[in-house]
mmCIF file of C-alpha atoms and ligand atoms in Angstrom:
data_model
loop_
_atom_site.group_PDB
_atom_site.id
_atom_site.type_symbol
_atom_site.label_atom_id
_atom_site.label_comp_id
_atom_site.label_asym_id
_atom_site.label_seq_id
_atom_site.Cartn_x
_atom_site.Cartn_y
_atom_site.Cartn_z
ATOM 1 C CA UNK A 260 -24.366 -1.829 -28.811
ATOM 2 C CA UNK A 261 -22.715 0.469 -26.274
ATOM 3 C CA UNK A 262 -21.356 3.799 -27.445
ATOM 4 C CA UNK A 263 -17.580 4.167 -27.223
ATOM 5 C CA UNK A 264 -16.248 6.733 -24.737
ATOM 6 C CA UNK A 265 -15.315 9.513 -27.171
ATOM 7 C CA UNK A 266 -12.583 10.776 -24.850
ATOM 8 C CA UNK A 267 -10.717 7.475 -24.931
ATOM 9 C CA UNK A 268 -11.092 7.516 -28.689
ATOM 10 C CA UNK A 269 -9.282 10.873 -28.739
ATOM 11 C CA UNK A 270 -6.053 9.423 -27.314
ATOM 12 C CA UNK A 271 -3.570 9.402 -30.156
ATOM 13 C CA UNK A 272 -1.881 6.043 -30.722
ATOM 14 C CA UNK A 273 -0.850 3.313 -28.317
ATOM 15 C CA UNK A 274 0.766 4.176 -24.969
ATOM 16 C CA UNK A 275 4.495 4.782 -25.535
ATOM 17 C CA UNK A 276 6.098 1.906 -23.659
ATOM 18 C CA UNK A 277 3.928 -0.967 -24.974
ATOM 19 C CA UNK A 278 4.584 0.449 -28.461
ATOM 20 C CA UNK A 279 8.325 0.227 -27.832
ATOM 21 C CA UNK A 280 7.967 -3.288 -26.423
ATOM 22 C CA UNK A 281 6.268 -4.243 -29.700
ATOM 23 C CA UNK A 282 9.299 -3.088 -31.713
ATOM 24 C CA UNK A 283 11.530 -5.212 -29.475
ATOM 25 C CA UNK A 284 9.237 -8.253 -29.866
ATOM 26 C CA UNK A 285 9.292 -7.840 -33.655
ATOM 27 C CA UNK A 286 13.085 -7.722 -33.669
ATOM 28 C CA UNK A 287 13.248 -10.891 -31.583
ATOM 29 C CA UNK A 288 10.872 -12.580 -33.992
ATOM 30 C CA UNK A 289 13.193 -11.718 -36.873
ATOM 31 C CA UNK A 290 16.402 -12.438 -34.925
ATOM 32 C CA UNK A 291 15.580 -14.788 -32.026
ATOM 33 C CA UNK A 292 19.189 -14.943 -30.821
ATOM 34 C CA UNK A 293 19.678 -11.152 -30.642
ATOM 35 C CA UNK A 294 21.080 -10.066 -27.265
ATOM 36 C CA UNK A 295 18.829 -7.044 -26.794
ATOM 37 C CA UNK A 296 19.717 -4.595 -24.010
ATOM 38 C CA UNK A 297 16.946 -2.407 -22.667
ATOM 39 C CA UNK A 298 17.728 1.239 -22.034
ATOM 40 C CA UNK A 299 14.094 2.009 -22.778
ATOM 41 C CA UNK A 300 11.461 1.995 -20.046
ATOM 42 C CA UNK A 301 12.987 3.029 -16.719
ATOM 43 C CA UNK A 302 12.646 -0.338 -15.043
ATOM 44 C CA UNK A 303 14.747 -1.262 -12.025
ATOM 45 C CA UNK A 304 16.916 -4.387 -12.185
ATOM 46 C CA UNK A 305 18.678 -4.655 -8.824
ATOM 47 C CA UNK A 306 17.360 -6.665 -5.830
ATOM 48 C CA UNK A 307 15.326 -5.213 -2.982
ATOM 49 C CA UNK A 308 17.459 -3.906 -0.119
ATOM 50 C CA UNK A 309 17.968 -6.158 2.951
ATOM 51 C CA UNK A 310 15.903 -3.783 5.109
ATOM 52 C CA UNK A 311 12.945 -3.979 2.707
ATOM 53 C CA UNK A 312 13.216 -7.774 2.589
ATOM 54 C CA UNK A 313 13.324 -7.942 6.396
ATOM 55 C CA UNK A 314 10.121 -5.916 6.789
ATOM 56 C CA UNK A 315 8.286 -7.901 4.144
ATOM 57 C CA UNK A 316 9.346 -11.276 5.551
ATOM 58 C CA UNK A 317 8.258 -10.280 9.053
ATOM 59 C CA UNK A 318 4.873 -9.136 7.779
ATOM 60 C CA UNK A 319 4.443 -12.270 5.698
ATOM 61 C CA UNK A 320 5.213 -14.370 8.773
ATOM 62 C CA UNK A 321 2.591 -12.471 10.760
ATOM 63 C CA UNK A 322 -0.020 -12.781 8.003
ATOM 64 C CA UNK A 323 0.236 -16.557 8.148
ATOM 65 C CA UNK A 324 -0.819 -16.662 11.805
ATOM 66 C CA UNK A 325 -4.265 -16.087 13.338
ATOM 67 C CA UNK A 326 -2.883 -13.490 15.751
ATOM 68 C CA UNK A 327 -0.859 -11.567 13.182
ATOM 69 C CA UNK A 328 -3.281 -11.643 10.260
ATOM 70 C CA UNK A 329 -4.689 -8.307 9.091
ATOM 71 C CA UNK A 330 -7.153 -7.555 6.298
ATOM 72 C CA UNK A 331 -7.875 -4.095 4.942
ATOM 73 C CA UNK A 332 -5.451 -1.508 6.252
ATOM 74 C CA UNK A 333 -6.022 2.173 6.941
ATOM 75 C CA UNK A 334 -7.545 3.630 3.772
ATOM 76 C CA UNK A 335 -5.025 6.450 3.539
ATOM 77 C CA UNK A 336 -2.162 4.043 4.228
ATOM 78 C CA UNK A 337 -0.288 2.872 7.296
ATOM 79 C CA UNK A 338 0.050 5.879 9.597
ATOM 80 C CA UNK A 339 3.548 4.983 10.759
ATOM 81 C CA UNK A 340 4.700 4.779 7.114
ATOM 82 C CA UNK A 341 3.080 8.121 6.315
ATOM 83 C CA UNK A 342 4.955 9.693 9.216
ATOM 84 C CA UNK A 343 8.188 8.039 8.070
ATOM 85 C CA UNK A 344 7.860 9.445 4.551
ATOM 86 C CA UNK A 345 7.224 12.887 6.024
ATOM 87 C CA UNK A 346 10.240 12.588 8.331
ATOM 88 C CA UNK A 347 12.510 11.423 5.511
ATOM 89 C CA UNK A 348 11.402 13.707 2.683
ATOM 90 C CA UNK A 349 9.258 16.528 4.133
ATOM 91 C CA UNK A 350 10.569 17.044 7.694
ATOM 92 C CA UNK A 351 8.143 19.050 9.845
ATOM 93 C CA UNK A 352 6.198 20.154 6.763
ATOM 94 C CA UNK A 353 3.025 18.043 6.968
ATOM 95 C CA UNK A 354 0.696 16.042 9.199
ATOM 96 C CA UNK A 355 0.192 12.356 8.272
ATOM 97 C CA UNK A 356 -3.429 13.296 7.366
ATOM 98 C CA UNK A 357 -2.088 15.224 4.368
ATOM 99 C CA UNK A 358 -0.240 12.250 2.870
ATOM 100 C CA UNK A 359 -2.007 9.415 1.030
ATOM 101 C CA UNK A 360 -0.218 6.154 0.281
ATOM 102 C CA UNK A 361 -1.056 4.684 -3.091
ATOM 103 C CA UNK A 362 0.202 2.082 -5.541
ATOM 104 C CA UNK A 363 2.483 4.464 -7.437
ATOM 105 C CA UNK A 364 2.677 7.927 -8.984
ATOM 106 C CA UNK A 365 1.122 6.883 -12.281
ATOM 107 C CA UNK A 366 -2.143 5.469 -10.857
ATOM 108 C CA UNK A 367 -2.423 8.466 -8.539
ATOM 109 C CA UNK A 368 -2.017 10.846 -11.472
ATOM 110 C CA UNK A 369 -4.893 9.040 -13.191
ATOM 111 C CA UNK A 370 -7.048 9.279 -10.064
ATOM 112 C CA UNK A 371 -6.167 12.961 -9.639
ATOM 113 C CA UNK A 372 -7.760 13.615 -13.025
ATOM 114 C CA UNK A 373 -11.038 12.271 -11.618
ATOM 115 C CA UNK A 374 -10.735 14.905 -8.893
ATOM 116 C CA UNK A 375 -10.802 17.703 -11.464
ATOM 117 C CA UNK A 376 -13.129 16.262 -14.103
ATOM 118 C CA UNK A 377 -13.412 17.487 -17.661
ATOM 119 C CA UNK A 378 -13.976 21.213 -17.252
ATOM 120 C CA UNK A 379 -10.359 22.172 -16.646
ATOM 121 C CA UNK A 380 -7.519 23.193 -18.919
ATOM 122 C CA UNK A 381 -3.976 21.905 -18.463
ATOM 123 C CA UNK A 382 -0.398 22.942 -19.175
ATOM 124 C CA UNK A 383 2.335 20.401 -19.370
ATOM 125 C CA UNK A 384 6.101 20.506 -19.784
ATOM 126 C CA UNK A 385 7.032 19.496 -23.314
ATOM 127 C CA UNK A 386 8.618 16.950 -23.336
ATOM 128 C CA UNK A 387 7.054 15.139 -20.373
ATOM 129 C CA UNK A 388 5.987 11.748 -19.070
ATOM 130 C CA UNK A 389 3.119 10.857 -21.474
ATOM 131 C CA UNK A 390 0.699 9.929 -18.684
ATOM 132 C CA UNK A 391 -0.151 13.580 -17.939
ATOM 133 C CA UNK A 392 -1.531 14.296 -21.413
ATOM 134 C CA UNK A 393 -3.031 10.825 -21.971
ATOM 135 C CA UNK A 394 -5.029 10.838 -18.718
ATOM 136 C CA UNK A 395 -6.120 14.390 -19.379
ATOM 137 C CA UNK A 396 -7.410 13.473 -22.842
ATOM 138 C CA UNK A 397 -9.188 10.415 -21.424
ATOM 139 C CA UNK A 398 -10.876 12.685 -18.900
ATOM 140 C CA UNK A 399 -12.093 14.945 -21.716
ATOM 141 C CA UNK A 400 -9.974 17.975 -20.810
ATOM 142 C CA UNK A 401 -9.169 18.574 -24.445
ATOM 143 C CA UNK A 402 -11.298 21.523 -25.553
ATOM 144 C CA UNK A 403 -11.401 21.788 -29.350
ATOM 145 C CA UNK A 404 -8.931 20.465 -31.860
ATOM 146 C CA UNK A 405 -6.795 23.332 -33.189
ATOM 147 C CA UNK A 406 -5.903 22.326 -36.725
ATOM 148 C CA UNK A 407 -3.321 25.099 -37.160
ATOM 149 C CA UNK A 408 -1.377 24.173 -34.008
ATOM 150 C CA UNK A 409 -2.019 20.440 -34.332
ATOM 151 C CA UNK A 410 -3.150 20.431 -30.680
ATOM 152 C CA UNK A 411 -6.234 20.352 -28.486
ATOM 153 C CA UNK A 412 -6.739 23.897 -27.210
ATOM 154 C CA UNK A 413 -7.403 22.695 -23.645
ATOM 155 C CA UNK A 414 -3.838 21.371 -23.398
ATOM 156 C CA UNK A 415 -0.927 23.809 -23.520
ATOM 157 C CA UNK A 416 2.605 22.461 -24.031
ATOM 158 C CA UNK A 417 5.338 24.384 -22.191
ATOM 159 C CA UNK A 418 8.380 23.857 -24.351
ATOM 160 C CA UNK A 419 11.527 22.843 -22.426
ATOM 161 C CA UNK A 420 14.638 22.551 -24.576
ATOM 162 C CA UNK A 421 18.372 23.213 -24.213
ATOM 163 C CA UNK A 422 17.663 26.679 -25.656
ATOM 164 C CA UNK A 423 15.622 27.722 -22.579
ATOM 165 C CA UNK A 424 17.683 25.596 -20.203
ATOM 166 C CA UNK A 425 14.729 23.178 -19.951
ATOM 167 C CA UNK A 426 12.570 25.676 -18.057
ATOM 168 C CA UNK A 427 9.485 27.169 -19.747
ATOM 169 C CA UNK A 428 9.093 30.842 -20.514
ATOM 170 C CA UNK A 429 6.336 31.605 -17.986
ATOM 171 C CA UNK A 430 5.990 35.227 -19.128
ATOM 172 C CA UNK A 431 4.616 34.018 -22.438
ATOM 173 C CA UNK A 432 2.733 30.973 -21.172
ATOM 174 C CA UNK A 433 -1.073 30.816 -21.389
ATOM 175 C CA UNK A 434 -2.990 30.402 -18.120
ATOM 176 C CA UNK A 435 -4.421 26.984 -17.366
ATOM 177 C CA UNK A 436 -6.200 25.413 -14.403
ATOM 178 C CA UNK A 437 -3.717 22.581 -13.874
ATOM 179 C CA UNK A 438 0.014 22.640 -14.497
ATOM 180 C CA UNK A 439 1.850 19.307 -14.680
ATOM 181 C CA UNK A 440 5.479 19.621 -13.683
ATOM 182 C CA UNK A 441 8.016 16.874 -13.101
ATOM 183 C CA UNK A 442 11.382 17.248 -11.347
ATOM 184 C CA UNK A 443 13.788 15.714 -12.164
ATOM 185 C CA UNK A 444 11.968 15.862 -15.455
ATOM 186 C CA UNK A 445 11.259 12.612 -17.204
ATOM 187 C CA UNK A 446 12.675 12.478 -19.928
ATOM 188 C CA UNK A 447 15.113 15.430 -19.923
ATOM 189 C CA UNK A 448 16.441 14.906 -16.388
ATOM 190 C CA UNK A 449 16.350 18.680 -15.823
ATOM 191 C CA UNK A 450 15.937 19.865 -12.230
ATOM 192 C CA UNK A 451 14.729 23.454 -11.701
ATOM 193 C CA UNK A 452 16.506 25.680 -9.194
ATOM 194 C CA UNK A 453 14.806 27.232 -6.133
ATOM 195 C CA UNK A 454 14.475 30.502 -8.049
ATOM 196 C CA UNK A 455 12.834 28.790 -11.033
ATOM 197 C CA UNK A 456 10.419 26.894 -8.788
ATOM 198 C CA UNK A 457 9.614 30.102 -6.908
ATOM 199 C CA UNK A 458 8.755 31.703 -10.278
ATOM 200 C CA UNK A 459 6.546 28.703 -11.094
ATOM 201 C CA UNK A 460 4.727 28.870 -7.745
ATOM 202 C CA UNK A 461 4.277 32.655 -8.008
ATOM 203 C CA UNK A 462 2.935 32.256 -11.551
ATOM 204 C CA UNK A 463 0.505 29.529 -10.485
ATOM 205 C CA UNK A 464 -0.744 31.589 -7.547
ATOM 206 C CA UNK A 465 -1.177 34.706 -9.700
ATOM 207 C CA UNK A 466 -3.191 32.585 -12.163
ATOM 208 C CA UNK A 467 -5.053 30.672 -9.455
ATOM 209 C CA UNK A 468 -3.824 27.425 -10.961
ATOM 210 C CA UNK A 469 -2.958 24.143 -9.244
ATOM 211 C CA UNK A 470 0.426 22.530 -9.942
ATOM 212 C CA UNK A 471 0.609 18.738 -9.986
ATOM 213 C CA UNK A 472 4.245 18.119 -9.190
ATOM 214 C CA UNK A 473 5.671 14.666 -9.877
ATOM 215 C CA UNK A 474 8.788 14.012 -7.786
ATOM 216 C CA UNK A 475 9.188 10.316 -8.689
ATOM 217 C CA UNK A 476 12.915 10.753 -9.392
ATOM 218 C CA UNK A 477 13.752 13.183 -6.555
ATOM 219 C CA UNK A 478 15.921 10.520 -4.876
ATOM 220 C CA UNK A 479 18.379 10.900 -7.771
ATOM 221 C CA UNK A 480 19.133 14.598 -7.243
ATOM 222 C CA UNK A 481 22.803 14.727 -6.278
ATOM 223 C CA UNK A 482 23.392 18.494 -6.300
ATOM 224 C CA UNK A 483 22.563 19.589 -2.714
ATOM 225 C CA UNK A 484 21.736 23.098 -3.937
ATOM 226 C CA UNK A 485 18.712 21.846 -5.914
ATOM 227 C CA UNK A 486 15.229 21.473 -4.357
ATOM 228 C CA UNK A 487 14.034 17.896 -3.735
ATOM 229 C CA UNK A 488 10.440 18.878 -3.139
ATOM 230 C CA UNK A 489 8.500 21.906 -4.329
ATOM 231 C CA UNK A 490 7.293 22.404 -0.767
ATOM 232 C CA UNK A 491 10.705 23.954 -0.042
ATOM 233 C CA UNK A 492 9.263 26.919 -1.953
ATOM 234 C CA UNK A 493 7.273 29.641 -0.221
ATOM 235 C CA UNK A 494 3.588 29.592 -1.117
ATOM 236 C CA UNK A 495 3.670 26.052 -2.537
ATOM 237 C CA UNK A 496 1.194 24.679 0.019
ATOM 238 C CA UNK A 497 -1.491 26.973 -1.392
ATOM 239 C CA UNK A 498 -1.117 25.732 -4.979
ATOM 240 C CA UNK A 499 0.618 22.344 -5.236
ATOM 241 C CA UNK A 500 -0.234 18.655 -5.056
ATOM 242 C CA UNK A 501 2.947 16.547 -5.043
ATOM 243 C CA UNK A 502 3.202 12.879 -5.999
ATOM 244 C CA UNK A 503 6.110 10.651 -4.964
ATOM 245 C CA UNK A 504 7.152 7.099 -5.672
ATOM 246 C CA UNK A 505 9.239 4.245 -4.321
ATOM 247 C CA UNK A 506 9.532 2.628 -7.770
ATOM 248 C CA UNK A 507 12.922 4.087 -8.543
ATOM 249 C CA UNK A 508 13.964 4.894 -4.969
ATOM 250 C CA UNK A 509 13.603 1.387 -3.492
ATOM 251 C CA UNK A 510 13.195 -0.719 -6.633
ATOM 252 C CA UNK A 511 9.410 -0.975 -6.179
ATOM 253 C CA UNK A 512 8.465 -0.954 -9.891
ATOM 254 C CA UNK A 513 6.964 -4.407 -9.370
ATOM 255 C CA UNK A 514 6.127 -4.157 -5.654
ATOM 256 C CA UNK A 515 4.197 -0.864 -6.201
ATOM 257 C CA UNK A 516 4.019 1.964 -3.685
ATOM 258 C CA UNK A 517 3.824 5.729 -3.965
ATOM 259 C CA UNK A 518 2.163 8.695 -2.308
ATOM 260 C CA UNK A 519 0.335 11.938 -2.908
ATOM 261 C CA UNK A 520 0.434 15.001 -0.692
ATOM 262 C CA UNK A 521 -2.533 17.332 -0.633
ATOM 263 C CA UNK A 522 -1.839 20.217 1.777
ATOM 264 C CA UNK A 523 -4.723 21.342 3.990
ATOM 265 C CA UNK A 524 -4.239 24.901 2.735
ATOM 266 C CA UNK A 525 -5.055 24.022 -0.890
ATOM 267 C CA UNK A 526 -8.608 25.050 -1.810
ATOM 268 C CA UNK A 527 -10.939 25.140 -4.787
ATOM 269 C CA UNK A 528 -12.406 28.447 -5.980
ATOM 270 C CA UNK A 529 -15.455 27.940 -3.714
ATOM 271 C CA UNK A 530 -13.146 27.774 -0.681
ATOM 272 C CA UNK A 531 -13.592 24.050 -0.097
ATOM 273 C CA UNK A 532 -10.407 22.109 0.750
ATOM 274 C CA UNK A 533 -9.093 19.949 -2.077
ATOM 275 C CA UNK A 534 -7.983 17.359 0.494
ATOM 276 C CA UNK A 535 -11.627 16.529 1.366
ATOM 277 C CA UNK A 536 -12.451 15.684 -2.252
ATOM 278 C CA UNK A 537 -9.197 13.782 -2.698
ATOM 279 C CA UNK A 538 -9.984 11.650 0.369
ATOM 280 C CA UNK A 539 -13.363 10.925 -1.198
ATOM 281 C CA UNK A 540 -11.926 10.008 -4.616
ATOM 282 C CA UNK A 541 -8.992 8.086 -3.285
ATOM 283 C CA UNK A 542 -11.006 6.044 -0.779
ATOM 284 C CA UNK A 543 -13.642 5.269 -3.411
ATOM 285 C CA UNK A 544 -11.323 4.193 -6.226
ATOM 286 C CA UNK A 545 -8.594 2.595 -4.126
ATOM 287 C CA UNK A 546 -8.689 0.189 -1.201
ATOM 288 C CA UNK A 547 -5.316 0.902 0.336
ATOM 289 C CA UNK A 548 -1.841 -0.228 -0.655
ATOM 290 C CA UNK A 549 -0.566 -3.792 -0.347
ATOM 291 C CA UNK A 550 0.295 -4.461 3.289
ATOM 292 C CA UNK A 551 3.489 -6.369 2.414
ATOM 293 C CA UNK A 552 4.679 -3.447 0.303
ATOM 294 C CA UNK A 553 3.920 -1.057 3.165
ATOM 295 C CA UNK A 554 5.821 -3.244 5.627
ATOM 296 C CA UNK A 555 8.866 -3.345 3.321
ATOM 297 C CA UNK A 556 8.696 0.413 2.788
ATOM 298 C CA UNK A 557 8.539 1.063 6.521
ATOM 299 C CA UNK A 558 11.761 -0.826 7.264
ATOM 300 C CA UNK A 559 13.376 0.234 3.965
ATOM 301 C CA UNK A 560 12.852 3.909 4.768
ATOM 302 C CA UNK A 561 13.892 3.737 8.418
ATOM 303 C CA UNK A 562 16.720 6.076 9.290
ATOM 304 C CA UNK A 563 19.195 3.235 9.651
ATOM 305 C CA UNK A 564 18.262 1.750 6.277
ATOM 306 C CA UNK A 565 18.436 4.970 4.242
ATOM 307 C CA UNK A 566 22.109 4.353 3.267
ATOM 308 C CA UNK A 567 20.975 1.093 1.619
ATOM 309 C CA UNK A 568 18.403 2.995 -0.426
ATOM 310 C CA UNK A 569 21.062 5.524 -1.334
ATOM 311 C CA UNK A 570 23.327 2.641 -2.431
ATOM 312 C CA UNK A 571 20.627 1.503 -4.838
ATOM 313 C CA UNK A 572 20.185 4.897 -6.476
ATOM 314 C CA UNK A 573 23.982 5.405 -6.508
ATOM 315 C CA UNK A 574 24.284 2.188 -8.491
ATOM 316 C CA UNK A 575 22.010 3.508 -11.261
ATOM 317 C CA UNK A 576 23.698 6.926 -11.155
ATOM 318 C CA UNK A 577 27.054 5.190 -11.687
ATOM 319 C CA UNK A 578 25.466 3.520 -14.716
ATOM 320 C CA UNK A 579 24.377 6.946 -15.945
ATOM 321 C CA UNK A 580 27.929 8.319 -15.509
ATOM 322 C CA UNK A 581 29.407 5.345 -17.353
ATOM 323 C CA UNK A 582 27.001 5.678 -20.288
ATOM 324 C CA UNK A 583 27.367 9.437 -20.380
ATOM 325 C CA UNK A 584 31.142 9.313 -20.500
ATOM 326 C CA UNK A 585 31.040 6.758 -23.348
ATOM 327 C CA UNK A 586 28.586 8.926 -25.292
ATOM 328 C CA UNK A 587 30.517 12.143 -24.745
ATOM 329 C CA UNK A 588 33.664 10.365 -25.996
ATOM 330 C CA UNK A 589 31.838 9.458 -29.201
ATOM 331 C CA UNK A 590 30.775 13.082 -29.587
ATOM 332 C CA UNK A 591 27.076 12.740 -28.691
ATOM 333 C CA UNK A 592 25.286 15.854 -27.407
ATOM 334 C CA UNK A 593 24.252 14.578 -23.964
ATOM 335 C CA UNK A 594 22.053 16.365 -21.438
ATOM 336 C CA UNK A 595 21.366 15.272 -17.860
ATOM 337 C CA UNK A 596 22.721 12.152 -16.169
ATOM 338 C CA UNK A 597 23.993 14.083 -13.111
ATOM 339 C CA UNK A 598 20.757 14.398 -11.127
ATOM 340 C CA UNK A 599 18.523 11.860 -12.855
ATOM 341 C CA UNK A 600 18.833 8.278 -14.113
ATOM 342 C CA UNK A 601 18.195 9.292 -17.730
ATOM 343 C CA UNK A 602 20.378 10.644 -20.509
ATOM 344 C CA UNK A 603 18.688 12.978 -22.931
ATOM 345 C CA UNK A 604 20.658 12.916 -26.154
ATOM 346 C CA UNK A 605 20.243 15.202 -29.159
ATOM 347 C CA UNK A 606 20.635 13.863 -32.685
ATOM 348 C CA UNK A 607 20.508 17.131 -34.659
ATOM 349 C CA UNK A 608 18.308 17.057 -37.722
ATOM 350 C CA UNK A 609 17.259 13.450 -37.143
ATOM 351 C CA UNK A 610 13.809 11.972 -36.579
ATOM 352 C CA UNK A 611 13.836 10.430 -33.103
ATOM 353 C CA UNK A 612 11.858 7.307 -34.115
ATOM 354 C CA UNK A 613 14.335 6.768 -36.940
ATOM 355 C CA UNK A 614 17.311 6.950 -34.523
ATOM 356 C CA UNK A 615 15.434 4.633 -32.138
ATOM 357 C CA UNK A 616 14.953 2.055 -34.915
ATOM 358 C CA UNK A 617 18.575 2.367 -35.993
ATOM 359 C CA UNK A 618 19.842 1.767 -32.437
ATOM 360 C CA UNK A 619 17.486 -1.173 -32.067
ATOM 361 C CA UNK A 620 18.211 -2.863 -35.373
ATOM 362 C CA UNK A 621 21.946 -2.164 -35.652
ATOM 363 C CA UNK A 622 23.062 -2.189 -31.999
ATOM 364 C CA UNK A 623 20.234 -4.174 -30.402
ATOM 365 C CA UNK A 624 19.715 -1.363 -27.895
ATOM 366 C CA UNK A 625 16.190 -0.388 -26.862
ATOM 367 C CA UNK A 626 15.876 3.338 -26.123
ATOM 368 C CA UNK A 627 12.924 5.740 -26.069
ATOM 369 C CA UNK A 628 12.350 8.191 -28.932
ATOM 370 C CA UNK A 629 12.113 11.769 -27.651
ATOM 371 C CA UNK A 630 9.091 12.551 -29.840
ATOM 372 C CA UNK A 631 7.117 10.058 -27.744
ATOM 373 C CA UNK A 632 7.289 12.584 -24.878
ATOM 374 C CA UNK A 633 6.008 15.548 -26.883
ATOM 375 C CA UNK A 634 6.799 17.671 -29.940
ATOM 376 C CA UNK A 635 9.802 19.349 -28.286
ATOM 377 C CA UNK A 636 11.341 15.892 -27.828
ATOM 378 C CA UNK A 637 11.777 15.496 -31.597
ATOM 379 C CA UNK A 638 15.438 15.057 -32.510
ATOM 380 C CA UNK A 639 16.218 13.548 -29.081
ATOM 381 C CA UNK A 640 16.434 10.014 -27.723
ATOM 382 C CA UNK A 641 16.215 9.035 -24.049
ATOM 383 C CA UNK A 642 18.617 6.433 -22.666
ATOM 384 C CA UNK A 643 17.624 4.966 -19.312
ATOM 385 C CA UNK A 644 20.451 4.129 -16.885
ATOM 386 C CA UNK A 645 18.485 1.323 -15.217
ATOM 387 C CA UNK A 646 20.130 -2.035 -15.868
ATOM 388 C CA UNK A 647 22.809 -4.223 -14.404
ATOM 389 C CA UNK A 648 26.396 -3.022 -14.723
ATOM 390 C CA UNK A 649 27.488 -5.683 -17.164
ATOM 391 C CA UNK A 650 24.701 -4.771 -19.580
ATOM 392 C CA UNK A 651 25.421 -1.065 -19.247
ATOM 393 C CA UNK A 652 29.105 -1.662 -20.041
ATOM 394 C CA UNK A 653 28.109 -3.785 -23.027
ATOM 395 C CA UNK A 654 25.696 -1.067 -24.218
ATOM 396 C CA UNK A 655 28.452 1.551 -23.927
ATOM 397 C CA UNK A 656 30.806 -0.685 -25.923
ATOM 398 C CA UNK A 657 28.188 -1.205 -28.645
ATOM 399 C CA UNK A 658 27.623 2.546 -28.927
ATOM 400 C CA UNK A 659 31.362 3.144 -29.301
ATOM 401 C CA UNK A 660 31.716 0.378 -31.879
HETATM 402 C C1 MLT B 746 9.627 5.649 -17.794
HETATM 403 O O1 MLT B 746 10.431 4.884 -18.313
HETATM 404 O O2 MLT B 746 9.363 6.757 -18.226
HETATM 405 C C2 MLT B 746 8.904 5.177 -16.597
HETATM 406 O O3 MLT B 746 9.633 4.249 -15.920
HETATM 407 C C3 MLT B 746 7.639 4.568 -16.963
HETATM 408 C C4 MLT B 746 6.719 4.570 -15.798
HETATM 409 O O4 MLT B 746 7.130 4.848 -14.684
HETATM 410 O O5 MLT B 746 5.544 4.333 -16.015
#
């Protein structure tokens, strides 16, 4: 018999979203005719933009001819697409060599853990997207189990609640090698200011830490005064790896495409550039993104097509505004919804799984319990604003009922 990987065995419970899907499946078994509305996993519902469809169709046409057929693409991703992403989101900040196209933020976060191995400690916003902690535990970055704290001592939660305006108290935070940070934060929707991000970068540099900055929802930031990428901050190139995604920006949750930026300036403690190791890891574990997805992204992100992409994110932000206004009218304590497609709602004194079950069983609404994102998420529930308008209106009506 083969010995089980003890690090995988350390992961506590099933991954959050399949667990939620199981609750929904059980409800449908009990009540097959229930009209369940999903405000749970942030999954896009609206069609691909015409520009994306145009690029994909053209590429598909080419692939079906001997002259136009292509096999493996450039390992780091189509160069023209890399340049386009830089022009759109990081103008004049990077060379295409510093950007790696992948199949989404989540798989890249998993592969980034391979880059660092097991001998690193991590800090993570609490609450946060569960993938940061789960992949870290799988990699063995846990240290010892601290019974008193109920935590592995290699993983430090940075509590982010309404009381600290969803930004951790860095003066009291323990040093760690890696710091996972997500803006807009999933699930709270909080977006740090330039000053807060400058404090984070200064803190990381003083501690010689590397920040892994997930900007998957940056396309939803509507306040022009807020930073869309951490590379707007001085010193960030020396301490940050940023991941980005087209899942929520162009409706690519099924198509799959994302990217990771590793600046040339970022080095390990022995002076070697992190980008060299990332190229090695990425080209070994990944064979390049789907060429149809890349073709769609190239046309979908062209300057002329950007208003279409904006229309898509506006649609979900209008959903968020509609849901938020209904919830505020009922008297719910709602955070976010202005710069992110999530509503983070406090149910004082309540257990978040209990509220989740109540909403599911009584209103047939799937949400995500805050505790699933970390201990500081207890007492909160996340409502996703992804969905078609009719369903969002119906969900708002059910909440008010
Ligand atoms: C979420 O709902 O948090 C995300 O959509 C899930 C994911 O991107 O994996």
